[in-house]
Amino acid sequence: MLDLLRPNLYVESFHHIDFDYLRQQGIKAICSDLDNTLVAWESEVANPELLDWLKKARAAGFELYLISNAVPKRFEHFTRLLGVKGISNAGKPRKRAFLQALRDLGRSAEEVALVGDQIFTDVLGGNRVGLFTILVVPLSKKEFLGTRIMRRLERVVMRWLSLKKA
Ligand SMILES: [Mg+2]
């Protein structure tokens, strides 16, 4: 069980993801969580650094995809803004959305990385279908009450796993 909670990689933010390293791992596509991974929770804007990163990821040959538990209205605002397709109301850590993403991308699980800020939704869900999981530090401290409670449990798990940032 604990192994399903362990990310393949733990980094400070999406900026710290090494594209060359991902390519060496055989990764062809990057699926990402939205809130607190790419944009701050409740933020409606995409900052220039994010747009620049998306451009660099594409230039490095990666196909991009979003998997978010956000409601469709907020999600569609960002898919338009970022020009990235994906799935809202994903119900992570259930497998359904991750499997749908693999079908949409036409990729096998070993070829896809999953970036997210939560162990119990992003990392667990990604690991369950065999994706290369990358945990990032949440962009904002502001979150749903339920998420804040889960963060306590997350900190315990991170100590158990002795997670260190790459
Ligand atoms: Mg998130």
Short mmCIF file of N, CA and C and ligand atoms in Angstrom, two decimals:
data_model
loop_
_atom_site.label_atom_id
_atom_site.label_comp_id
_atom_site.label_asym_id
_atom_site.label_seq_id
_atom_site.Cartn_x
_atom_site.Cartn_y
_atom_site.Cartn_z
N MET A 1 0.84 -1.21 0.00
CA MET A 1 0.00 0.00 0.00
C MET A 1 0.87 1.26 0.00
N LEU A 2 1.88 1.25 0.86
CA LEU A 2 2.74 2.43 0.96
C LEU A 2 3.44 2.72 -0.37
N ASP A 3 3.77 1.64 -1.10
CA ASP A 3 4.43 1.81 -2.39
C ASP A 3 3.56 2.57 -3.38
N LEU A 4 2.24 2.42 -3.26
CA LEU A 4 1.33 3.13 -4.16
C LEU A 4 1.29 4.63 -3.86
N LEU A 5 1.79 4.99 -2.68
CA LEU A 5 1.78 6.41 -2.30
C LEU A 5 3.12 7.09 -2.61
N ARG A 6 4.09 6.30 -3.04
CA ARG A 6 5.42 6.86 -3.28
C ARG A 6 5.56 7.38 -4.71
N PRO A 7 5.86 8.70 -4.87
CA PRO A 7 6.06 9.21 -6.22
C PRO A 7 7.40 8.73 -6.78
N ASN A 8 7.51 8.63 -8.09
CA ASN A 8 8.79 8.28 -8.70
C ASN A 8 9.79 9.43 -8.54
N LEU A 9 9.23 10.64 -8.41
CA LEU A 9 10.07 11.83 -8.32
C LEU A 9 9.36 12.86 -7.46
N TYR A 10 10.13 13.59 -6.65
CA TYR A 10 9.56 14.66 -5.84
C TYR A 10 10.39 15.91 -6.11
N VAL A 11 9.75 16.95 -6.63
CA VAL A 11 10.48 18.18 -6.96
C VAL A 11 9.72 19.39 -6.42
N GLU A 12 10.40 20.53 -6.39
CA GLU A 12 9.83 21.74 -5.81
C GLU A 12 8.59 22.22 -6.59
N SER A 13 8.69 22.24 -7.92
CA SER A 13 7.57 22.72 -8.74
C SER A 13 7.73 22.18 -10.16
N PHE A 14 6.73 22.44 -11.00
CA PHE A 14 6.80 21.95 -12.39
C PHE A 14 8.05 22.50 -13.11
N HIS A 15 8.51 23.69 -12.67
CA HIS A 15 9.72 24.26 -13.27
C HIS A 15 10.94 23.36 -13.08
N HIS A 16 10.91 22.56 -12.04
CA HIS A 16 12.08 21.74 -11.69
C HIS A 16 12.07 20.37 -12.36
N ILE A 17 11.10 20.13 -13.23
CA ILE A 17 11.05 18.84 -13.92
C ILE A 17 12.08 18.84 -15.06
N ASP A 18 12.94 17.85 -15.04
CA ASP A 18 14.02 17.75 -16.02
C ASP A 18 13.51 16.97 -17.25
N PHE A 19 13.28 17.69 -18.35
CA PHE A 19 12.72 17.06 -19.55
C PHE A 19 13.64 15.97 -20.11
N ASP A 20 14.95 16.20 -20.06
CA ASP A 20 15.89 15.20 -20.57
C ASP A 20 15.78 13.91 -19.76
N TYR A 21 15.67 14.07 -18.44
CA TYR A 21 15.54 12.90 -17.56
C TYR A 21 14.26 12.12 -17.90
N LEU A 22 13.15 12.85 -18.11
CA LEU A 22 11.89 12.18 -18.46
C LEU A 22 12.02 11.41 -19.76
N ARG A 23 12.67 12.03 -20.74
CA ARG A 23 12.87 11.35 -22.02
C ARG A 23 13.67 10.07 -21.83
N GLN A 24 14.70 10.14 -20.97
CA GLN A 24 15.50 8.94 -20.69
C GLN A 24 14.65 7.83 -20.06
N GLN A 25 13.59 8.23 -19.35
CA GLN A 25 12.71 7.24 -18.73
C GLN A 25 11.67 6.70 -19.74
N GLY A 26 11.73 7.21 -20.97
CA GLY A 26 10.79 6.74 -21.99
C GLY A 26 9.46 7.46 -21.99
N ILE A 27 9.42 8.61 -21.31
CA ILE A 27 8.16 9.36 -21.20
C ILE A 27 7.91 10.16 -22.49
N LYS A 28 6.65 10.07 -22.99
CA LYS A 28 6.28 10.77 -24.22
C LYS A 28 5.21 11.84 -23.98
N ALA A 29 4.47 11.70 -22.88
CA ALA A 29 3.39 12.65 -22.59
C ALA A 29 3.38 12.98 -21.11
N ILE A 30 2.96 14.21 -20.80
CA ILE A 30 2.89 14.65 -19.41
C ILE A 30 1.45 15.01 -19.08
N CYS A 31 0.86 14.29 -18.14
CA CYS A 31 -0.46 14.64 -17.62
C CYS A 31 -0.23 15.43 -16.35
N SER A 32 -1.01 16.49 -16.18
CA SER A 32 -0.83 17.27 -14.96
C SER A 32 -2.15 17.59 -14.29
N ASP A 33 -2.06 17.67 -12.98
CA ASP A 33 -3.12 18.22 -12.16
C ASP A 33 -3.15 19.73 -12.44
N LEU A 34 -4.24 20.39 -12.11
CA LEU A 34 -4.33 21.83 -12.35
C LEU A 34 -4.08 22.62 -11.06
N ASP A 35 -5.02 22.52 -10.11
CA ASP A 35 -4.98 23.39 -8.93
C ASP A 35 -3.83 23.07 -7.98
N ASN A 36 -3.09 24.11 -7.69
CA ASN A 36 -1.92 24.06 -6.81
C ASN A 36 -0.76 23.26 -7.38
N THR A 37 -0.92 22.81 -8.63
CA THR A 37 0.22 22.20 -9.34
C THR A 37 0.69 23.16 -10.42
N LEU A 38 -0.26 23.62 -11.28
CA LEU A 38 0.08 24.57 -12.34
C LEU A 38 -0.37 25.98 -12.01
N VAL A 39 -1.51 26.09 -11.33
CA VAL A 39 -2.01 27.41 -10.93
C VAL A 39 -2.43 27.37 -9.46
N ALA A 40 -2.32 28.52 -8.79
CA ALA A 40 -2.70 28.59 -7.38
C ALA A 40 -4.19 28.36 -7.24
N TRP A 41 -4.57 27.74 -6.16
CA TRP A 41 -5.97 27.46 -5.90
C TRP A 41 -6.77 28.76 -5.94
N GLU A 42 -7.91 28.76 -6.60
CA GLU A 42 -8.82 29.90 -6.75
C GLU A 42 -8.30 30.97 -7.71
N SER A 43 -7.09 30.80 -8.22
CA SER A 43 -6.58 31.76 -9.20
C SER A 43 -7.25 31.51 -10.54
N GLU A 44 -7.49 32.59 -11.28
CA GLU A 44 -8.13 32.47 -12.60
C GLU A 44 -7.13 32.73 -13.71
N VAL A 45 -5.90 33.05 -13.33
CA VAL A 45 -4.94 33.45 -14.35
C VAL A 45 -3.80 32.43 -14.48
N ALA A 46 -3.25 32.40 -15.68
CA ALA A 46 -2.06 31.58 -15.93
C ALA A 46 -0.90 32.55 -16.03
N ASN A 47 0.10 32.40 -15.19
CA ASN A 47 1.20 33.37 -15.25
C ASN A 47 2.12 33.05 -16.43
N PRO A 48 2.89 34.04 -16.87
CA PRO A 48 3.76 33.88 -18.05
C PRO A 48 4.73 32.71 -17.89
N GLU A 49 5.18 32.46 -16.64
CA GLU A 49 6.12 31.35 -16.41
C GLU A 49 5.48 30.01 -16.77
N LEU A 50 4.19 29.87 -16.46
CA LEU A 50 3.49 28.62 -16.80
C LEU A 50 3.37 28.47 -18.32
N LEU A 51 2.96 29.54 -18.98
CA LEU A 51 2.80 29.49 -20.44
C LEU A 51 4.15 29.17 -21.10
N ASP A 52 5.19 29.74 -20.55
CA ASP A 52 6.54 29.50 -21.07
C ASP A 52 6.94 28.03 -20.87
N TRP A 53 6.60 27.50 -19.70
CA TRP A 53 6.93 26.09 -19.40
C TRP A 53 6.18 25.14 -20.34
N LEU A 54 4.91 25.44 -20.60
CA LEU A 54 4.12 24.60 -21.50
C LEU A 54 4.74 24.60 -22.90
N LYS A 55 5.20 25.77 -23.32
CA LYS A 55 5.84 25.90 -24.62
C LYS A 55 7.12 25.06 -24.68
N LYS A 56 7.90 25.14 -23.60
CA LYS A 56 9.16 24.39 -23.55
C LYS A 56 8.90 22.88 -23.54
N ALA A 57 7.85 22.47 -22.81
CA ALA A 57 7.53 21.04 -22.73
C ALA A 57 7.15 20.53 -24.13
N ARG A 58 6.36 21.33 -24.84
CA ARG A 58 5.96 20.93 -26.20
C ARG A 58 7.18 20.89 -27.12
N ALA A 59 8.03 21.90 -26.99
CA ALA A 59 9.23 21.97 -27.83
C ALA A 59 10.14 20.77 -27.55
N ALA A 60 10.10 20.27 -26.31
CA ALA A 60 10.91 19.11 -25.93
C ALA A 60 10.26 17.81 -26.40
N GLY A 61 9.09 17.94 -27.04
CA GLY A 61 8.46 16.77 -27.66
C GLY A 61 7.38 16.08 -26.82
N PHE A 62 6.99 16.70 -25.72
CA PHE A 62 5.98 16.06 -24.87
C PHE A 62 4.57 16.53 -25.23
N GLU A 63 3.66 15.58 -25.28
CA GLU A 63 2.25 15.93 -25.41
C GLU A 63 1.72 16.21 -24.00
N LEU A 64 0.83 17.22 -23.89
CA LEU A 64 0.36 17.64 -22.57
C LEU A 64 -1.13 17.35 -22.41
N TYR A 65 -1.51 17.10 -21.16
CA TYR A 65 -2.89 16.71 -20.86
C TYR A 65 -3.17 17.07 -19.41
N LEU A 66 -4.41 17.52 -19.13
CA LEU A 66 -4.76 17.88 -17.75
C LEU A 66 -5.75 16.88 -17.17
N ILE A 67 -5.53 16.48 -15.93
CA ILE A 67 -6.48 15.62 -15.22
C ILE A 67 -6.79 16.31 -13.89
N SER A 68 -8.01 16.82 -13.77
CA SER A 68 -8.32 17.65 -12.60
C SER A 68 -9.63 17.24 -11.95
N ASN A 69 -9.67 17.36 -10.64
CA ASN A 69 -10.93 17.13 -9.93
C ASN A 69 -11.79 18.39 -9.91
N ALA A 70 -11.30 19.46 -10.57
CA ALA A 70 -12.04 20.73 -10.58
C ALA A 70 -13.36 20.59 -11.34
N VAL A 71 -14.27 21.53 -11.08
CA VAL A 71 -15.56 21.53 -11.78
C VAL A 71 -15.33 21.97 -13.23
N PRO A 72 -16.19 21.52 -14.17
CA PRO A 72 -15.98 21.80 -15.59
C PRO A 72 -15.81 23.28 -15.93
N LYS A 73 -16.55 24.17 -15.26
CA LYS A 73 -16.49 25.59 -15.63
C LYS A 73 -15.08 26.14 -15.44
N ARG A 74 -14.50 25.91 -14.26
CA ARG A 74 -13.15 26.37 -13.97
C ARG A 74 -12.14 25.67 -14.88
N PHE A 75 -12.37 24.37 -15.07
CA PHE A 75 -11.44 23.58 -15.87
C PHE A 75 -11.40 24.07 -17.31
N GLU A 76 -12.58 24.32 -17.89
CA GLU A 76 -12.63 24.73 -19.30
C GLU A 76 -12.00 26.10 -19.52
N HIS A 77 -12.13 26.96 -18.50
CA HIS A 77 -11.46 28.26 -18.55
C HIS A 77 -9.96 28.04 -18.79
N PHE A 78 -9.39 27.09 -18.07
CA PHE A 78 -7.95 26.86 -18.18
C PHE A 78 -7.55 26.05 -19.42
N THR A 79 -8.39 25.11 -19.84
CA THR A 79 -8.02 24.38 -21.07
C THR A 79 -7.97 25.36 -22.24
N ARG A 80 -8.86 26.36 -22.24
CA ARG A 80 -8.83 27.39 -23.29
C ARG A 80 -7.58 28.25 -23.16
N LEU A 81 -7.34 28.71 -21.94
CA LEU A 81 -6.21 29.60 -21.66
C LEU A 81 -4.87 28.94 -21.99
N LEU A 82 -4.75 27.67 -21.66
CA LEU A 82 -3.47 26.97 -21.81
C LEU A 82 -3.37 26.20 -23.13
N GLY A 83 -4.52 26.02 -23.77
CA GLY A 83 -4.52 25.25 -25.02
C GLY A 83 -4.17 23.79 -24.80
N VAL A 84 -4.61 23.25 -23.68
CA VAL A 84 -4.33 21.85 -23.35
C VAL A 84 -5.65 21.13 -23.10
N LYS A 85 -5.82 19.94 -23.68
CA LYS A 85 -7.05 19.20 -23.43
C LYS A 85 -6.94 18.38 -22.14
N GLY A 86 -8.07 17.84 -21.70
CA GLY A 86 -8.01 17.06 -20.48
C GLY A 86 -9.38 16.67 -19.94
N ILE A 87 -9.39 16.23 -18.70
CA ILE A 87 -10.61 15.74 -18.05
C ILE A 87 -10.83 16.48 -16.73
N SER A 88 -12.05 17.03 -16.57
CA SER A 88 -12.41 17.64 -15.28
C SER A 88 -13.24 16.64 -14.49
N ASN A 89 -13.60 17.00 -13.27
CA ASN A 89 -14.38 16.10 -12.42
C ASN A 89 -13.79 14.68 -12.45
N ALA A 90 -12.47 14.61 -12.38
CA ALA A 90 -11.78 13.35 -12.68
C ALA A 90 -11.99 12.26 -11.62
N GLY A 91 -12.37 12.67 -10.43
CA GLY A 91 -12.59 11.67 -9.38
C GLY A 91 -11.32 10.95 -8.96
N LYS A 92 -10.17 11.64 -9.07
CA LYS A 92 -8.91 11.04 -8.61
C LYS A 92 -9.04 10.69 -7.13
N PRO A 93 -8.54 9.61 -6.61
CA PRO A 93 -7.59 8.67 -7.22
C PRO A 93 -8.24 7.49 -7.97
N ARG A 94 -9.51 7.61 -8.34
CA ARG A 94 -10.09 6.50 -9.11
C ARG A 94 -9.39 6.41 -10.47
N LYS A 95 -9.36 5.20 -11.02
CA LYS A 95 -8.56 4.95 -12.22
C LYS A 95 -9.18 5.53 -13.50
N ARG A 96 -10.48 5.71 -13.49
CA ARG A 96 -11.21 6.02 -14.73
C ARG A 96 -10.57 7.13 -15.57
N ALA A 97 -10.32 8.30 -14.97
CA ALA A 97 -9.81 9.44 -15.73
C ALA A 97 -8.40 9.18 -16.26
N PHE A 98 -7.58 8.47 -15.47
CA PHE A 98 -6.21 8.18 -15.90
C PHE A 98 -6.24 7.25 -17.12
N LEU A 99 -7.13 6.25 -17.07
CA LEU A 99 -7.25 5.31 -18.19
C LEU A 99 -7.78 6.03 -19.43
N GLN A 100 -8.73 6.95 -19.21
CA GLN A 100 -9.27 7.77 -20.31
C GLN A 100 -8.15 8.60 -20.95
N ALA A 101 -7.29 9.17 -20.10
CA ALA A 101 -6.17 9.99 -20.60
C ALA A 101 -5.26 9.14 -21.49
N LEU A 102 -4.96 7.91 -21.07
CA LEU A 102 -4.09 7.02 -21.86
C LEU A 102 -4.74 6.73 -23.21
N ARG A 103 -6.06 6.52 -23.21
CA ARG A 103 -6.77 6.27 -24.47
C ARG A 103 -6.69 7.50 -25.38
N ASP A 104 -6.97 8.69 -24.80
CA ASP A 104 -6.95 9.94 -25.58
C ASP A 104 -5.56 10.20 -26.16
N LEU A 105 -4.53 9.90 -25.38
CA LEU A 105 -3.16 10.17 -25.81
C LEU A 105 -2.63 9.07 -26.73
N GLY A 106 -3.31 7.93 -26.70
CA GLY A 106 -2.83 6.79 -27.49
C GLY A 106 -1.49 6.27 -26.98
N ARG A 107 -1.31 6.34 -25.65
CA ARG A 107 -0.05 5.94 -25.04
C ARG A 107 -0.26 4.84 -24.02
N SER A 108 0.82 4.07 -23.77
CA SER A 108 0.75 3.09 -22.68
C SER A 108 1.20 3.79 -21.40
N ALA A 109 0.87 3.19 -20.27
CA ALA A 109 1.13 3.81 -18.97
C ALA A 109 2.60 4.16 -18.77
N GLU A 110 3.52 3.32 -19.28
CA GLU A 110 4.96 3.55 -19.07
C GLU A 110 5.46 4.79 -19.82
N GLU A 111 4.65 5.27 -20.78
CA GLU A 111 5.07 6.41 -21.59
C GLU A 111 4.53 7.74 -21.06
N VAL A 112 3.82 7.68 -19.94
CA VAL A 112 3.14 8.88 -19.46
C VAL A 112 3.55 9.24 -18.03
N ALA A 113 3.87 10.52 -17.83
CA ALA A 113 4.17 11.02 -16.49
C ALA A 113 2.95 11.76 -15.95
N LEU A 114 2.79 11.72 -14.65
CA LEU A 114 1.68 12.41 -14.01
C LEU A 114 2.25 13.37 -12.97
N VAL A 115 1.92 14.65 -13.10
CA VAL A 115 2.42 15.66 -12.17
C VAL A 115 1.27 16.11 -11.27
N GLY A 116 1.50 16.16 -9.97
CA GLY A 116 0.45 16.61 -9.07
C GLY A 116 0.98 16.99 -7.71
N ASP A 117 0.15 17.70 -6.94
CA ASP A 117 0.60 18.18 -5.62
C ASP A 117 0.03 17.37 -4.47
N GLN A 118 -0.79 16.35 -4.77
CA GLN A 118 -1.39 15.59 -3.67
C GLN A 118 -1.10 14.09 -3.76
N ILE A 119 -0.64 13.54 -2.66
CA ILE A 119 -0.30 12.12 -2.62
C ILE A 119 -1.54 11.24 -2.75
N PHE A 120 -2.62 11.63 -2.07
CA PHE A 120 -3.78 10.73 -2.01
C PHE A 120 -4.71 10.83 -3.23
N THR A 121 -4.49 11.79 -4.08
CA THR A 121 -5.28 11.84 -5.32
C THR A 121 -4.37 11.61 -6.54
N ASP A 122 -3.37 12.49 -6.72
CA ASP A 122 -2.53 12.45 -7.92
C ASP A 122 -1.57 11.25 -7.92
N VAL A 123 -0.77 11.16 -6.88
CA VAL A 123 0.26 10.10 -6.85
C VAL A 123 -0.40 8.72 -6.75
N LEU A 124 -1.34 8.58 -5.84
CA LEU A 124 -2.01 7.28 -5.68
C LEU A 124 -2.71 6.86 -6.98
N GLY A 125 -3.47 7.78 -7.56
CA GLY A 125 -4.19 7.45 -8.80
C GLY A 125 -3.25 7.11 -9.94
N GLY A 126 -2.19 7.92 -10.09
CA GLY A 126 -1.22 7.68 -11.15
C GLY A 126 -0.50 6.35 -10.96
N ASN A 127 -0.09 6.07 -9.74
CA ASN A 127 0.60 4.80 -9.46
C ASN A 127 -0.31 3.60 -9.69
N ARG A 128 -1.59 3.76 -9.41
CA ARG A 128 -2.52 2.63 -9.59
C ARG A 128 -2.59 2.17 -11.04
N VAL A 129 -2.40 3.11 -11.98
CA VAL A 129 -2.43 2.69 -13.39
C VAL A 129 -1.02 2.56 -13.98
N GLY A 130 0.02 2.79 -13.15
CA GLY A 130 1.39 2.55 -13.60
C GLY A 130 2.06 3.71 -14.30
N LEU A 131 1.59 4.94 -14.06
CA LEU A 131 2.23 6.11 -14.65
C LEU A 131 3.51 6.44 -13.87
N PHE A 132 4.37 7.28 -14.48
CA PHE A 132 5.56 7.78 -13.80
C PHE A 132 5.12 9.01 -13.01
N THR A 133 5.06 8.90 -11.68
CA THR A 133 4.43 9.96 -10.89
C THR A 133 5.45 10.96 -10.35
N ILE A 134 5.08 12.24 -10.46
CA ILE A 134 5.93 13.33 -10.00
C ILE A 134 5.14 14.20 -9.02
N LEU A 135 5.61 14.23 -7.78
CA LEU A 135 4.96 15.05 -6.75
C LEU A 135 5.63 16.42 -6.71
N VAL A 136 4.82 17.49 -6.64
CA VAL A 136 5.36 18.84 -6.48
C VAL A 136 4.80 19.46 -5.20
N VAL A 137 5.50 20.47 -4.70
CA VAL A 137 5.02 21.21 -3.52
C VAL A 137 3.84 22.07 -3.96
N PRO A 138 2.73 22.08 -3.20
CA PRO A 138 1.57 22.90 -3.61
C PRO A 138 1.93 24.38 -3.76
N LEU A 139 1.38 25.03 -4.80
CA LEU A 139 1.71 26.43 -5.08
C LEU A 139 1.15 27.38 -4.03
N SER A 140 0.03 27.01 -3.42
CA SER A 140 -0.60 27.91 -2.45
C SER A 140 -0.97 27.15 -1.19
N LYS A 141 -0.98 27.84 -0.07
CA LYS A 141 -1.39 27.22 1.20
C LYS A 141 -2.91 27.20 1.32
N LYS A 142 -3.58 28.03 0.50
CA LYS A 142 -5.04 28.10 0.56
C LYS A 142 -5.64 26.89 -0.15
N GLU A 143 -6.52 26.16 0.55
CA GLU A 143 -7.11 24.96 -0.04
C GLU A 143 -8.47 24.68 0.60
N PHE A 144 -9.19 23.75 0.00
CA PHE A 144 -10.43 23.26 0.61
C PHE A 144 -10.14 22.76 2.02
N LEU A 145 -11.10 22.86 2.92
CA LEU A 145 -10.93 22.34 4.28
C LEU A 145 -10.57 20.86 4.23
N GLY A 146 -11.26 20.10 3.39
CA GLY A 146 -11.00 18.66 3.28
C GLY A 146 -9.57 18.37 2.86
N THR A 147 -9.08 19.20 1.94
CA THR A 147 -7.70 19.02 1.48
C THR A 147 -6.72 19.33 2.59
N ARG A 148 -7.03 20.38 3.37
CA ARG A 148 -6.11 20.77 4.45
C ARG A 148 -5.99 19.65 5.48
N ILE A 149 -7.12 18.96 5.72
CA ILE A 149 -7.10 17.84 6.67
C ILE A 149 -6.24 16.70 6.10
N MET A 150 -6.42 16.43 4.79
CA MET A 150 -5.63 15.37 4.16
C MET A 150 -4.14 15.69 4.18
N ARG A 151 -3.80 16.96 4.17
CA ARG A 151 -2.39 17.36 4.17
C ARG A 151 -1.67 16.85 5.41
N ARG A 152 -2.40 16.79 6.55
CA ARG A 152 -1.77 16.29 7.78
C ARG A 152 -1.35 14.85 7.62
N LEU A 153 -2.27 14.06 7.06
CA LEU A 153 -2.00 12.64 6.82
C LEU A 153 -0.86 12.50 5.79
N GLU A 154 -0.89 13.42 4.81
CA GLU A 154 0.14 13.42 3.78
C GLU A 154 1.53 13.63 4.40
N ARG A 155 1.61 14.54 5.35
CA ARG A 155 2.91 14.81 5.99
C ARG A 155 3.43 13.57 6.72
N VAL A 156 2.49 12.81 7.34
CA VAL A 156 2.88 11.58 8.02
C VAL A 156 3.45 10.59 7.00
N VAL A 157 2.72 10.43 5.88
CA VAL A 157 3.16 9.50 4.84
C VAL A 157 4.52 9.91 4.28
N MET A 158 4.70 11.22 4.09
CA MET A 158 5.97 11.70 3.53
C MET A 158 7.13 11.40 4.47
N ARG A 159 6.86 11.43 5.77
CA ARG A 159 7.92 11.05 6.73
C ARG A 159 8.19 9.56 6.64
N TRP A 160 7.12 8.74 6.55
CA TRP A 160 7.29 7.29 6.43
C TRP A 160 8.13 6.94 5.21
N LEU A 161 7.82 7.64 4.11
CA LEU A 161 8.52 7.35 2.85
C LEU A 161 9.90 8.00 2.81
N SER A 162 10.20 8.82 3.80
CA SER A 162 11.42 9.66 3.83
C SER A 162 11.65 10.32 2.47
N LEU A 163 10.62 10.99 1.98
CA LEU A 163 10.70 11.64 0.66
C LEU A 163 11.66 12.82 0.68
N LYS A 164 12.53 12.83 -0.32
CA LYS A 164 13.47 13.95 -0.47
C LYS A 164 13.30 14.53 -1.87
N LYS A 165 13.35 15.86 -1.92
CA LYS A 165 13.22 16.50 -3.24
C LYS A 165 14.46 16.26 -4.08
N ALA A 166 14.21 16.02 -5.39
CA ALA A 166 15.34 15.81 -6.31
C ALA A 166 15.94 17.16 -6.68
MG MG B 1 -3.96 19.80 -6.88
#
